[in-house]
PDB file of C-alpha atoms in Angstrom:
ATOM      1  CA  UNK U   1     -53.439 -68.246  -0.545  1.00 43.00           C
ATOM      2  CA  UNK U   2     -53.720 -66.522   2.896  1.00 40.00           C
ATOM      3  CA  UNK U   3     -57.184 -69.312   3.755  1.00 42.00           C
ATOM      4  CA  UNK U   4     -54.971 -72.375   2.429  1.00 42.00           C
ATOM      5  CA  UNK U   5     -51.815 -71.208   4.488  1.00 40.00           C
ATOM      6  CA  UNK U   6     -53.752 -70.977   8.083  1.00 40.00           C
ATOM      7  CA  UNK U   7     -54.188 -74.739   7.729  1.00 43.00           C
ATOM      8  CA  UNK U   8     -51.656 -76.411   6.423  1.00 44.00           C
ATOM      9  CA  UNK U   9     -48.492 -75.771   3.523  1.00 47.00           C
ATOM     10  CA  UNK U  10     -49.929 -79.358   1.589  1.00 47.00           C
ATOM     11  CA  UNK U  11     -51.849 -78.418  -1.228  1.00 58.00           C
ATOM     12  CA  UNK U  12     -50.882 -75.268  -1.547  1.00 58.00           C
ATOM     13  CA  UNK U  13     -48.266 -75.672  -4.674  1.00 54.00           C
ATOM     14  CA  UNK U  14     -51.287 -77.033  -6.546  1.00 57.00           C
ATOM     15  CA  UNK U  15     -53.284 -73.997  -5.316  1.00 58.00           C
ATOM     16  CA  UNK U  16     -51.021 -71.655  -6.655  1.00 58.00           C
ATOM     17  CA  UNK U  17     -50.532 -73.498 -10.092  1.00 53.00           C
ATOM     18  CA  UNK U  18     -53.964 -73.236 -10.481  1.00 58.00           C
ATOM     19  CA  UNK U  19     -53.954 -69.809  -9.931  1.00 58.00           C
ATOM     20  CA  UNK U  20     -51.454 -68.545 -12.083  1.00 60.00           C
ATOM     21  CA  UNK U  21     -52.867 -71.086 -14.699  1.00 61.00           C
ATOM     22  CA  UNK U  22     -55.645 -68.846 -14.978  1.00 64.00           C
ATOM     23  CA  UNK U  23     -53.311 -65.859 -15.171  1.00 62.00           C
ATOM     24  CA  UNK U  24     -51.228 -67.584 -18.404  1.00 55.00           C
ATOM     25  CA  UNK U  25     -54.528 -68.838 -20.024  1.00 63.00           C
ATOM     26  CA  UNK U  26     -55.526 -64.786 -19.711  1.00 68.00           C
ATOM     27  CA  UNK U  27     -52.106 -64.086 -21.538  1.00 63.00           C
ATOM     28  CA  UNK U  28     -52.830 -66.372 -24.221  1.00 61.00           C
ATOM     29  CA  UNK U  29     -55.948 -65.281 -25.190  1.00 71.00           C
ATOM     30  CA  UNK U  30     -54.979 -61.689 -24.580  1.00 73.00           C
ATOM     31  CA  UNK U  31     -52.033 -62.369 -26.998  1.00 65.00           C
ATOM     32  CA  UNK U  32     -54.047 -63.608 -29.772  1.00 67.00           C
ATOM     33  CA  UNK U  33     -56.348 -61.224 -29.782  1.00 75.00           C
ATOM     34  CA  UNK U  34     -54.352 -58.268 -29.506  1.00 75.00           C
ATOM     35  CA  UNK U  35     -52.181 -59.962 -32.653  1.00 71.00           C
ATOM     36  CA  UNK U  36     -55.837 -60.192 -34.333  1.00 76.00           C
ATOM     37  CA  UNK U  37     -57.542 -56.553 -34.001  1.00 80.00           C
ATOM     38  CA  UNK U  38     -54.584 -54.758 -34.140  1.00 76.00           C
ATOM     39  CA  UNK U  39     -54.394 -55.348 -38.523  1.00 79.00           C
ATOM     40  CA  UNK U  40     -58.460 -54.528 -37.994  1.00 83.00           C
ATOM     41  CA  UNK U  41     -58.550 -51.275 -36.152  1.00 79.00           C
ATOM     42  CA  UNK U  42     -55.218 -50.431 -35.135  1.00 82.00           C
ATOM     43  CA  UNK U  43     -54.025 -49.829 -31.837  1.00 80.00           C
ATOM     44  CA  UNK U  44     -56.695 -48.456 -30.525  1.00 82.00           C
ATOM     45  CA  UNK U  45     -59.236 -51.427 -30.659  1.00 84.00           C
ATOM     46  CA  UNK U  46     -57.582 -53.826 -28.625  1.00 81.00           C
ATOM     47  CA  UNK U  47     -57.921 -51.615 -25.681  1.00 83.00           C
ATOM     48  CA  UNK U  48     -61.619 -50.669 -26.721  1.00 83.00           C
ATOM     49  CA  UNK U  49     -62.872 -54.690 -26.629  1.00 84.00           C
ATOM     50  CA  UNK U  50     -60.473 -55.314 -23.518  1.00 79.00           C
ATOM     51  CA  UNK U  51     -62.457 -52.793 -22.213  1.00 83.00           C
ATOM     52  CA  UNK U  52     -66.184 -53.562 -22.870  1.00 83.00           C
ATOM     53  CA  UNK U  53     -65.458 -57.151 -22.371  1.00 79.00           C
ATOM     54  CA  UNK U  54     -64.173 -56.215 -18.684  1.00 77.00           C
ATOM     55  CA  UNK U  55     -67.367 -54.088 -18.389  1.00 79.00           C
ATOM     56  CA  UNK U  56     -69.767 -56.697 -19.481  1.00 79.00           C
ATOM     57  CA  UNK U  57     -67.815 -59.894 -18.077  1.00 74.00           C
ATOM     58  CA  UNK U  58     -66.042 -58.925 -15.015  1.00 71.00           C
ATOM     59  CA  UNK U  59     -68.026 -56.398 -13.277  1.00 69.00           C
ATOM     60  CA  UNK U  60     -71.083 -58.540 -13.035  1.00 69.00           C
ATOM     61  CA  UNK U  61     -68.905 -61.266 -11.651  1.00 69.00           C
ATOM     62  CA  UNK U  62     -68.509 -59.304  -8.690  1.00 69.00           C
ATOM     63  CA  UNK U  63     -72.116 -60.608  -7.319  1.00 68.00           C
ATOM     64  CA  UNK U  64     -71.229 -64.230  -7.962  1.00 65.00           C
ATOM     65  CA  UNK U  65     -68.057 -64.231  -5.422  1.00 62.00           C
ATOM     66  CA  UNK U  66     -68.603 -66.614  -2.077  1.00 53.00           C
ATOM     67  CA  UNK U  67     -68.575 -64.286   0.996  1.00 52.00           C
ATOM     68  CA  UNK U  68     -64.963 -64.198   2.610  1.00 52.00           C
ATOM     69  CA  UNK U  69     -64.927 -66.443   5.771  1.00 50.00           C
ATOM     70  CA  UNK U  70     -64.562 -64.712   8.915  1.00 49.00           C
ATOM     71  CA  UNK U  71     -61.573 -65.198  11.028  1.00 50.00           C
ATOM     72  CA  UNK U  72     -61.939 -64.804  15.082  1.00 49.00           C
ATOM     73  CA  UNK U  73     -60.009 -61.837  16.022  1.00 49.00           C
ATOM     74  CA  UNK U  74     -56.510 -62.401  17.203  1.00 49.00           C
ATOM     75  CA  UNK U  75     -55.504 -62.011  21.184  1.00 48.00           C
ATOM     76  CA  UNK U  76     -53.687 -58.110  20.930  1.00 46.00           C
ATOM     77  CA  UNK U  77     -50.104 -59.108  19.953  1.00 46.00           C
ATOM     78  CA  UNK U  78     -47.121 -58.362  22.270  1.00 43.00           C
ATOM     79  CA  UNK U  79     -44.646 -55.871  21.459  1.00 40.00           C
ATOM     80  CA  UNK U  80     -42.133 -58.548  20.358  1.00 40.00           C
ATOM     81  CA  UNK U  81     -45.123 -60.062  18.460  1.00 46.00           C
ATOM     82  CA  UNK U  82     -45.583 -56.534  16.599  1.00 43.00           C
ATOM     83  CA  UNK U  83     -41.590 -56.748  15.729  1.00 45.00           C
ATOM     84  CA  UNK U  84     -41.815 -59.930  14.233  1.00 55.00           C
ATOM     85  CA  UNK U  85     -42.381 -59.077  10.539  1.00 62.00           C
ATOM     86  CA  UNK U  86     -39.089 -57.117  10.506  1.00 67.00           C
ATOM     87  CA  UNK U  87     -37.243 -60.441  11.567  1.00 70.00           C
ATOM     88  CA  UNK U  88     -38.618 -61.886   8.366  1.00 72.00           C
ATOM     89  CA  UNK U  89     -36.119 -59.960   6.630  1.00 76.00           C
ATOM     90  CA  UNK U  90     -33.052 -61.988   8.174  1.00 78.00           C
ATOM     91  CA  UNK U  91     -33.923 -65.373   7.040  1.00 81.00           C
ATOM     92  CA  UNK U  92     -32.322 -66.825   3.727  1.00 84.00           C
ATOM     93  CA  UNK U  93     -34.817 -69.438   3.835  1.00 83.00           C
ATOM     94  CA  UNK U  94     -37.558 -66.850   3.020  1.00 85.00           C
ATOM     95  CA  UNK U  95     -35.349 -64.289   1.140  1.00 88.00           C
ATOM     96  CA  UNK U  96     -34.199 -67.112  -1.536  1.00 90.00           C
ATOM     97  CA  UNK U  97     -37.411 -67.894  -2.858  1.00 90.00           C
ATOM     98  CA  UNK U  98     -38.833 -64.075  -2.914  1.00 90.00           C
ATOM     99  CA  UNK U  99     -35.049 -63.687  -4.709  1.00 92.00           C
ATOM    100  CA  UNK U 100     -35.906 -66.120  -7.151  1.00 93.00           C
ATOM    101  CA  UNK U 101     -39.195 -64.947  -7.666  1.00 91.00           C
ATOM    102  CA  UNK U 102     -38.072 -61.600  -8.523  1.00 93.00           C
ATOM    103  CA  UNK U 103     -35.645 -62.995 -10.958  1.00 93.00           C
ATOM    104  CA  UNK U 104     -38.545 -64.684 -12.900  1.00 91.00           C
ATOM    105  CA  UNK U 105     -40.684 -61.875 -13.178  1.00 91.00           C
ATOM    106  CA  UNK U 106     -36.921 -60.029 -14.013  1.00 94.00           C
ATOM    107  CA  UNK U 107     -36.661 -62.349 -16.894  1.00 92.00           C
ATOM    108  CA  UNK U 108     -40.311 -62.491 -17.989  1.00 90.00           C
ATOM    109  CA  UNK U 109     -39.655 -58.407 -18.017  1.00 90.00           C
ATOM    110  CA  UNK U 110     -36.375 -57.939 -19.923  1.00 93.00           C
ATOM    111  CA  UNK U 111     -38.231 -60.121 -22.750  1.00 91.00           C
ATOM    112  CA  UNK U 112     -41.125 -57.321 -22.457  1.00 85.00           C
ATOM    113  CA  UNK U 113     -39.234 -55.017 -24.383  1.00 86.00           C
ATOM    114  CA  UNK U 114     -36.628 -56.875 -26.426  1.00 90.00           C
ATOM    115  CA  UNK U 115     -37.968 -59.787 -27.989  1.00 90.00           C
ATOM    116  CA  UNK U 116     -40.755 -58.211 -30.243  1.00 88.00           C
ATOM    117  CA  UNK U 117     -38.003 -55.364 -31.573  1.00 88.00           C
ATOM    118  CA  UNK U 118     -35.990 -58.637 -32.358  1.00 89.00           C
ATOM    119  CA  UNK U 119     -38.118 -60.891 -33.929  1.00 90.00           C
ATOM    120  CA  UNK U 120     -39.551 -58.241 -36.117  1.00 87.00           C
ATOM    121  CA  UNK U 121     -36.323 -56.679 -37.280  1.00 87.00           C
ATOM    122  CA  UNK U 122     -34.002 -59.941 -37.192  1.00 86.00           C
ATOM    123  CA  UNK U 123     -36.028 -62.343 -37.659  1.00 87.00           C
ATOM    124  CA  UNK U 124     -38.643 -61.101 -40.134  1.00 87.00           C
ATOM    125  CA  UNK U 125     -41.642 -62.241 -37.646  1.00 88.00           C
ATOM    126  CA  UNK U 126     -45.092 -60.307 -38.609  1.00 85.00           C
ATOM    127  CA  UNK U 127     -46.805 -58.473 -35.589  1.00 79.00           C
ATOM    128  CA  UNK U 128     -49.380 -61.430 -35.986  1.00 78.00           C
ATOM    129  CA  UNK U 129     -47.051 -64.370 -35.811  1.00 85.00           C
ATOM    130  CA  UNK U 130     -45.541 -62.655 -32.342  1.00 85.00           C
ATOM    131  CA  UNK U 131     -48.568 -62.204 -31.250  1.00 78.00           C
ATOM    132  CA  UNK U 132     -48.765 -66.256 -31.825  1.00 83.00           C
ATOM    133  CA  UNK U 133     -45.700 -67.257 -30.474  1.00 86.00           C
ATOM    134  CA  UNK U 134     -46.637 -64.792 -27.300  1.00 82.00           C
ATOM    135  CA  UNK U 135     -49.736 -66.987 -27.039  1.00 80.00           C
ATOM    136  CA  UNK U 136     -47.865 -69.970 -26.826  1.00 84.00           C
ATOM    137  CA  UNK U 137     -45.535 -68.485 -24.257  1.00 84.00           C
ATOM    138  CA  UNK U 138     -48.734 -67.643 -22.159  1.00 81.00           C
ATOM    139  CA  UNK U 139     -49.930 -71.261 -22.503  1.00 81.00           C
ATOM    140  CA  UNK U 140     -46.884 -72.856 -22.088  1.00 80.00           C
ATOM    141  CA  UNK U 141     -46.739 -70.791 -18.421  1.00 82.00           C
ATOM    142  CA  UNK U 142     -50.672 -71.920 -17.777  1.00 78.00           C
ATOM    143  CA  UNK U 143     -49.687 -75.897 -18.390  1.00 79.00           C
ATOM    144  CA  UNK U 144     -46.600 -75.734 -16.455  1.00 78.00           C
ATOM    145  CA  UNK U 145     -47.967 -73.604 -13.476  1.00 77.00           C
ATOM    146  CA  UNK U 146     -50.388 -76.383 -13.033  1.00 73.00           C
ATOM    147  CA  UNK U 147     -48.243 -79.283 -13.807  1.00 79.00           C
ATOM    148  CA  UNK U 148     -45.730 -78.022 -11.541  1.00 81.00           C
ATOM    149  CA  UNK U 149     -48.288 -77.164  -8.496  1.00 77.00           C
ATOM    150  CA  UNK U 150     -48.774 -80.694  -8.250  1.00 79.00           C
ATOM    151  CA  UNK U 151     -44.731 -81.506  -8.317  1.00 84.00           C
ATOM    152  CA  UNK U 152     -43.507 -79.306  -5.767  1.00 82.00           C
ATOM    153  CA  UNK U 153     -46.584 -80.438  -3.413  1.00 80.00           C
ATOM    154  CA  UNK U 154     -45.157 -83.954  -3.818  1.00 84.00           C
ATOM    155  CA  UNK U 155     -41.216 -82.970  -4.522  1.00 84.00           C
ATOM    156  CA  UNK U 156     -41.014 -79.821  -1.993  1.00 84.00           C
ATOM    157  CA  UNK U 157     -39.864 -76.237  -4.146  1.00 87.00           C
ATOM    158  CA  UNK U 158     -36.229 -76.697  -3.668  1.00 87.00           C
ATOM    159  CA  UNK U 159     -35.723 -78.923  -6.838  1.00 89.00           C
ATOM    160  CA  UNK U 160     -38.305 -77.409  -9.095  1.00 91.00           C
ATOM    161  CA  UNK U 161     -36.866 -73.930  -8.203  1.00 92.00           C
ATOM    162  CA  UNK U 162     -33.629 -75.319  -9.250  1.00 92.00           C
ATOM    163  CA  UNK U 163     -34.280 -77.128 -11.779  1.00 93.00           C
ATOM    164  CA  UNK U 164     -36.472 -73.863 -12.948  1.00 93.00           C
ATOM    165  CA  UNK U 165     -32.974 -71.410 -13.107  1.00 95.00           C
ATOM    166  CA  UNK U 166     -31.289 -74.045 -15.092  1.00 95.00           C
ATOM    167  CA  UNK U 167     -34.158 -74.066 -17.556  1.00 95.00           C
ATOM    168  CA  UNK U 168     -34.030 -70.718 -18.155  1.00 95.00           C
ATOM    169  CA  UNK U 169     -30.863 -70.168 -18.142  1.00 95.00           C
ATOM    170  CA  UNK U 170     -31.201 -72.762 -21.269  1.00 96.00           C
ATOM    171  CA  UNK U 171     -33.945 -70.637 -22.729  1.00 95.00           C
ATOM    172  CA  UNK U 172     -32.172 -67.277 -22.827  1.00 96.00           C
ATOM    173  CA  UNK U 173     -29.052 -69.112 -24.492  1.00 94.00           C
ATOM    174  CA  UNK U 174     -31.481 -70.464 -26.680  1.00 94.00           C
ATOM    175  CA  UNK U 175     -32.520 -66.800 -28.055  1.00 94.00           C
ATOM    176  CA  UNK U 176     -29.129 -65.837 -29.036  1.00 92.00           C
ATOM    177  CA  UNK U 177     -29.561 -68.271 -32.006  1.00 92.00           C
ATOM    178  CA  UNK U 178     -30.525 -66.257 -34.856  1.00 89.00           C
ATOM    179  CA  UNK U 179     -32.856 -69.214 -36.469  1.00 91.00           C
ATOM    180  CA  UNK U 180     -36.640 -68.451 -36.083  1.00 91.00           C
ATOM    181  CA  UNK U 181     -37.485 -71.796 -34.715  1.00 93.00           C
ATOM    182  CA  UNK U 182     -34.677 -71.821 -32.057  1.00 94.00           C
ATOM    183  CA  UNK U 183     -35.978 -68.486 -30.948  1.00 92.00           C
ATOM    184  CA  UNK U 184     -39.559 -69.453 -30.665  1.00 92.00           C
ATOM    185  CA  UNK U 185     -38.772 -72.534 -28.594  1.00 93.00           C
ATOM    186  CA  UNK U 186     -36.477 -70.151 -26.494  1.00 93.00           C
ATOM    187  CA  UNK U 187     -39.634 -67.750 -25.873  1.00 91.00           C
ATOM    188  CA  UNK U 188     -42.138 -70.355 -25.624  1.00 90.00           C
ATOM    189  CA  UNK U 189     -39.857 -72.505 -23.440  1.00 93.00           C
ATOM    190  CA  UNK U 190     -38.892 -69.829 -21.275  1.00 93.00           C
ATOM    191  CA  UNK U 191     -42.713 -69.652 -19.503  1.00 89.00           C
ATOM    192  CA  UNK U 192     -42.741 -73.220 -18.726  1.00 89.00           C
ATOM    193  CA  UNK U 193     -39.305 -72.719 -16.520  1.00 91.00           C
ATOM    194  CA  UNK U 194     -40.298 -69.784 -15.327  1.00 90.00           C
ATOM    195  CA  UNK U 195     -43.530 -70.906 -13.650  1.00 89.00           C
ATOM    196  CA  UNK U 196     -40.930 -73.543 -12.202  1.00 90.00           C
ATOM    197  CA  UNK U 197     -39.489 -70.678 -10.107  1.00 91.00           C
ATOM    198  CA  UNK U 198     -42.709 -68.606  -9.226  1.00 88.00           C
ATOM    199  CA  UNK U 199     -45.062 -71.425  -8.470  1.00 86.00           C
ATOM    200  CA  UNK U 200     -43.331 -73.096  -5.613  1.00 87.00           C
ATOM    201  CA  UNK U 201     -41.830 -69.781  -3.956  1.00 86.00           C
ATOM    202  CA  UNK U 202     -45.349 -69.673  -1.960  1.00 84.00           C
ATOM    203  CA  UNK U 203     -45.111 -72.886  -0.840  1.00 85.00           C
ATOM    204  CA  UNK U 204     -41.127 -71.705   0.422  1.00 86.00           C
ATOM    205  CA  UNK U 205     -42.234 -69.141   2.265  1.00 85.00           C
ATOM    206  CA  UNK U 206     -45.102 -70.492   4.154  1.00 82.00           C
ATOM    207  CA  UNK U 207     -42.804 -73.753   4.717  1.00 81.00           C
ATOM    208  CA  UNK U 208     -40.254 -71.584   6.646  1.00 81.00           C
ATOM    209  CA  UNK U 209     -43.075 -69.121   7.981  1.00 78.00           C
ATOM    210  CA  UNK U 210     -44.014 -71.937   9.904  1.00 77.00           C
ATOM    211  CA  UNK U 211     -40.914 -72.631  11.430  1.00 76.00           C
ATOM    212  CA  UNK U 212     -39.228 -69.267  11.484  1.00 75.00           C
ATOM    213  CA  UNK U 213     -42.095 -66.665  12.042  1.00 71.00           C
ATOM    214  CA  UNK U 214     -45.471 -68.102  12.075  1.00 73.00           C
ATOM    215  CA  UNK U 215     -47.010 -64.853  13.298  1.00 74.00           C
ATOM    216  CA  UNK U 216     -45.462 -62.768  10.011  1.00 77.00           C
ATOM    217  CA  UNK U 217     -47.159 -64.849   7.374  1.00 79.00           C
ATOM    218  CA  UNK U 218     -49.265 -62.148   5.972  1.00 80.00           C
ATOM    219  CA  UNK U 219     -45.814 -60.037   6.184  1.00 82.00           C
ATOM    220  CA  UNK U 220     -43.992 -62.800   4.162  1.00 82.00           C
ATOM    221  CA  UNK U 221     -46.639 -63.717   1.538  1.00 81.00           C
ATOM    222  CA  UNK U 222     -46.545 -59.989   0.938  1.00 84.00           C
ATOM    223  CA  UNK U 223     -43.089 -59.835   0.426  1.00 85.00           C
ATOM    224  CA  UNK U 224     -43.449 -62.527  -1.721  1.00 85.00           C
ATOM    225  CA  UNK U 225     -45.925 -60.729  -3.983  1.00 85.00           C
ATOM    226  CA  UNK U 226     -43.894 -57.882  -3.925  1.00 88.00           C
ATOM    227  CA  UNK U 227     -40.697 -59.299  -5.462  1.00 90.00           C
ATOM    228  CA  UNK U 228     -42.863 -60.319  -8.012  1.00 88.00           C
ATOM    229  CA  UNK U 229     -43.605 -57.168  -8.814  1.00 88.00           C
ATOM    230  CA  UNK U 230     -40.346 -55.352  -8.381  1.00 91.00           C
ATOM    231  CA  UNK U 231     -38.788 -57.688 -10.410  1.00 91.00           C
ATOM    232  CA  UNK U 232     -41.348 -56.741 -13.421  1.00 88.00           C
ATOM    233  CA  UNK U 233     -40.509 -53.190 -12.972  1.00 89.00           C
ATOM    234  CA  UNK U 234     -36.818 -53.821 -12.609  1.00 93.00           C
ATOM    235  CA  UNK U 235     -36.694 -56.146 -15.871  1.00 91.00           C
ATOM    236  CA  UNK U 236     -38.002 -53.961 -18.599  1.00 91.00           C
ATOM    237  CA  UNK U 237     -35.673 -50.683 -17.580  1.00 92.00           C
ATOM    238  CA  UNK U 238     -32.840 -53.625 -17.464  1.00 93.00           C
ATOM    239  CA  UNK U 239     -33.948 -55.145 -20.873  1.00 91.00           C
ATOM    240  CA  UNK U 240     -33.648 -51.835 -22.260  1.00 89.00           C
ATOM    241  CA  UNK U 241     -30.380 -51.089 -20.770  1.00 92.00           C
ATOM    242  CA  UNK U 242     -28.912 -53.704 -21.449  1.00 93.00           C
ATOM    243  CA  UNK U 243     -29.697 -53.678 -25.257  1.00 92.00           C
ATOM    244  CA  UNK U 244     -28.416 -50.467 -26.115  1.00 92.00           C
ATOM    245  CA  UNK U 245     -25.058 -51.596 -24.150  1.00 93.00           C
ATOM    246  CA  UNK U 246     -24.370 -55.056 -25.305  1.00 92.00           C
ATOM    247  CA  UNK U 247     -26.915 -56.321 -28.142  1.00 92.00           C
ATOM    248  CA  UNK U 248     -29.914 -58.506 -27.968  1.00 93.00           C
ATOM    249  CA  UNK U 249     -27.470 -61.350 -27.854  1.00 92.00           C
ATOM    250  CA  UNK U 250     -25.516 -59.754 -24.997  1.00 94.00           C
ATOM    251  CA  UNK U 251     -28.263 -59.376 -22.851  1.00 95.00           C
ATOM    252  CA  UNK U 252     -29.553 -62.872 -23.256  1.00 95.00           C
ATOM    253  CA  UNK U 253     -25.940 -64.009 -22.279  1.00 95.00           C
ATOM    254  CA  UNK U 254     -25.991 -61.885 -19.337  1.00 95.00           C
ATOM    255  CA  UNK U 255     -29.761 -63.017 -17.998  1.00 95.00           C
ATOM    256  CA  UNK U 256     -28.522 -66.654 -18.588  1.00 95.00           C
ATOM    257  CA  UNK U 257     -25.413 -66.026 -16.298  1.00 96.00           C
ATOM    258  CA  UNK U 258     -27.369 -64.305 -13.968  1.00 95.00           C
ATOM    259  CA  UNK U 259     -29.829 -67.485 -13.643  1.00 95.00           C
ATOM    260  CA  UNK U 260     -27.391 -70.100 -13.776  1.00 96.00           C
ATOM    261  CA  UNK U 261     -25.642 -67.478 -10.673  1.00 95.00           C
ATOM    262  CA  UNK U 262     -28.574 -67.562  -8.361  1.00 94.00           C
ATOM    263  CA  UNK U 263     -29.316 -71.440  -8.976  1.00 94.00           C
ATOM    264  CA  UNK U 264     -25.497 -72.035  -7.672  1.00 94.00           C
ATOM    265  CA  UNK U 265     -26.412 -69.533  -4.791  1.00 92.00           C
ATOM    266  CA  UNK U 266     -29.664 -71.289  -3.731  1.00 90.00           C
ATOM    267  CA  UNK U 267     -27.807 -74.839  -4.185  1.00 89.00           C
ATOM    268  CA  UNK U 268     -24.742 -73.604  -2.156  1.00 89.00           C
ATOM    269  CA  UNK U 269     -27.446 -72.627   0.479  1.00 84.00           C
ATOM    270  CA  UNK U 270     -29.549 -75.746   0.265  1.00 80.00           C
ATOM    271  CA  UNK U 271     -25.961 -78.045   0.684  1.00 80.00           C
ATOM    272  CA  UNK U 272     -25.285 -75.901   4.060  1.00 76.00           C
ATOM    273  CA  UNK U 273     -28.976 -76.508   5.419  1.00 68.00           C
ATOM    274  CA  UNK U 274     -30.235 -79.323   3.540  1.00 61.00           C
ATOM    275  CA  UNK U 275     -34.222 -79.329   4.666  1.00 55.00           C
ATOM    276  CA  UNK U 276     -34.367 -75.903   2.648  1.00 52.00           C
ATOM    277  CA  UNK U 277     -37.830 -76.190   0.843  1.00 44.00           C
ATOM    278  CA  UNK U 278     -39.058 -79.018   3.454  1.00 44.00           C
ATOM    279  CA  UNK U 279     -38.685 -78.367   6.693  1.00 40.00           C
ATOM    280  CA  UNK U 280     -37.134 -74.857   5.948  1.00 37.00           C
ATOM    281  CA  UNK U 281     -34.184 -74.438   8.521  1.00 36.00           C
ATOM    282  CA  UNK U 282     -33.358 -70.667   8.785  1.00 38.00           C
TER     283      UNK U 282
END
């Protein structure tokens, strides 16, 4: 991400589809496989193949990386310069997108908990057939992240983020319909939109990087990574919350409202500066 965003911000929706493409196709297969040694050898094997297979596979892969390019050192940065990555926190054009990207992992993470409790008890599923319709969720999010790379490249991130929020928003209502079919779709659905709202926040932030703080990108792409990841901490402790204080159907309602919230938010802000996600006016 860093290599593509010295250059230039084209491309680099595609680049991050394909990225995260990777990461759902790894889901899917992890999905499946856990849902097919876990009948065979308990809970305990899953972890034992993951293992060797990371051992034999991965490790040796190490060798077969292209050395990194080298960069020509940077002139030492003014003290202004050395400030600048705190200013990064007082633009909405960057803080939207890391917002929204936090509120997909948030949404990927209060399913964590809640949806294999419910489709086992509720909805009769077998620990196999989640483990299928988690497979699908994890291809559904590798198909998407790629197809949607290529659309906010050629669109900009503002409508697929959008359009993303809506979708699950959508998904979550989805859920609360106690039909096994419904549900799935809900599930399976809900990785497609939310790869609409991850994918194109890098894209956002190097957009307005460029025009905002082009000496903080490092700063900002980290803080995009880093919602990420707060939001999949934050999401299963909410999940759980949430479920012993409202129901499984109460806390889809309330992650639905809290979607459809945010996408009125980000289109409020977008009508008040309407290059957001193009030409990313602070």
């Amino acid at each position: 991400k860093r290599q593509v965003s010295t250059q230039s911000t084209w491309g680099i929706g595609m680049a991050a589809g394909q990225f995260e493409m990777f990461l759902g196709l790894g889901g899917a297969i992890g999905s499946q496989l856990g849902g097919m040694l876990y009948p065979i050898g308990g809970f305990a094997l899953p972890f034992q193949v993951v293992s060797a297979l990371t051992l034999v596979l991965c490790c040796p892969a190490i060798y077969f990386y292209a050395h990194p390019t080298h960069c020509p050192p940077k002139a030492p940065s003014s003290k202004s310069s050395m400030l600048s990555p705190l200013y990064v926190l007082t633009y909405p054009s960057i803080l939207l997108p890391c917002g929204a990207n936090m509120l997909g992992a948030i949404g990927f993470g209060i399913l964590t908990p809640t949806i294999p409790v419910h489709f086992h008890e509720m909805l009769h599923f077998s620990i196999s057939q989640i483990g299928f319709v988690s497979a699908l969720m994890a291809i559904g999010y590798a198909v998407g992240s790629g197809t949607l790379g290529s659309l906010c490249d050629r669109y900009g991130p503002l409508p697929i983020i959008v359009a993303g929020l809506a979708w699950c928003a959508l998904c979550f209502g989805a859920l609360t319909v106690p039909n096994p079919i419904i549900a799935s779709f809900g599930m399976v659905a809900y990785a497609f939109g939310a790869a609409a709202i991850i994918i194109p926040c890098v894209p956002a932030v190097l957009t307005a990087c460029q025009v905002v703080a082009p000496d903080s990108v490092g700063f900002a792409l980290g803080l995009e990574e880093g919602s990420y990841f707060l939001g999949a901490v934050i999401g299963p402790i909410l999940g759980q919350s949430l479920v012993q204080l409202c129901g499984f159907q109460g806390t889809m309602v309330v992650a639905a409202v809290g979607m459809l919230g945010y996408m009125l938010l980000y289109l409020l802000y977008s009508w008040r500066h309407p290059h957001l996600g193009h030409d990313a006016i602070p």
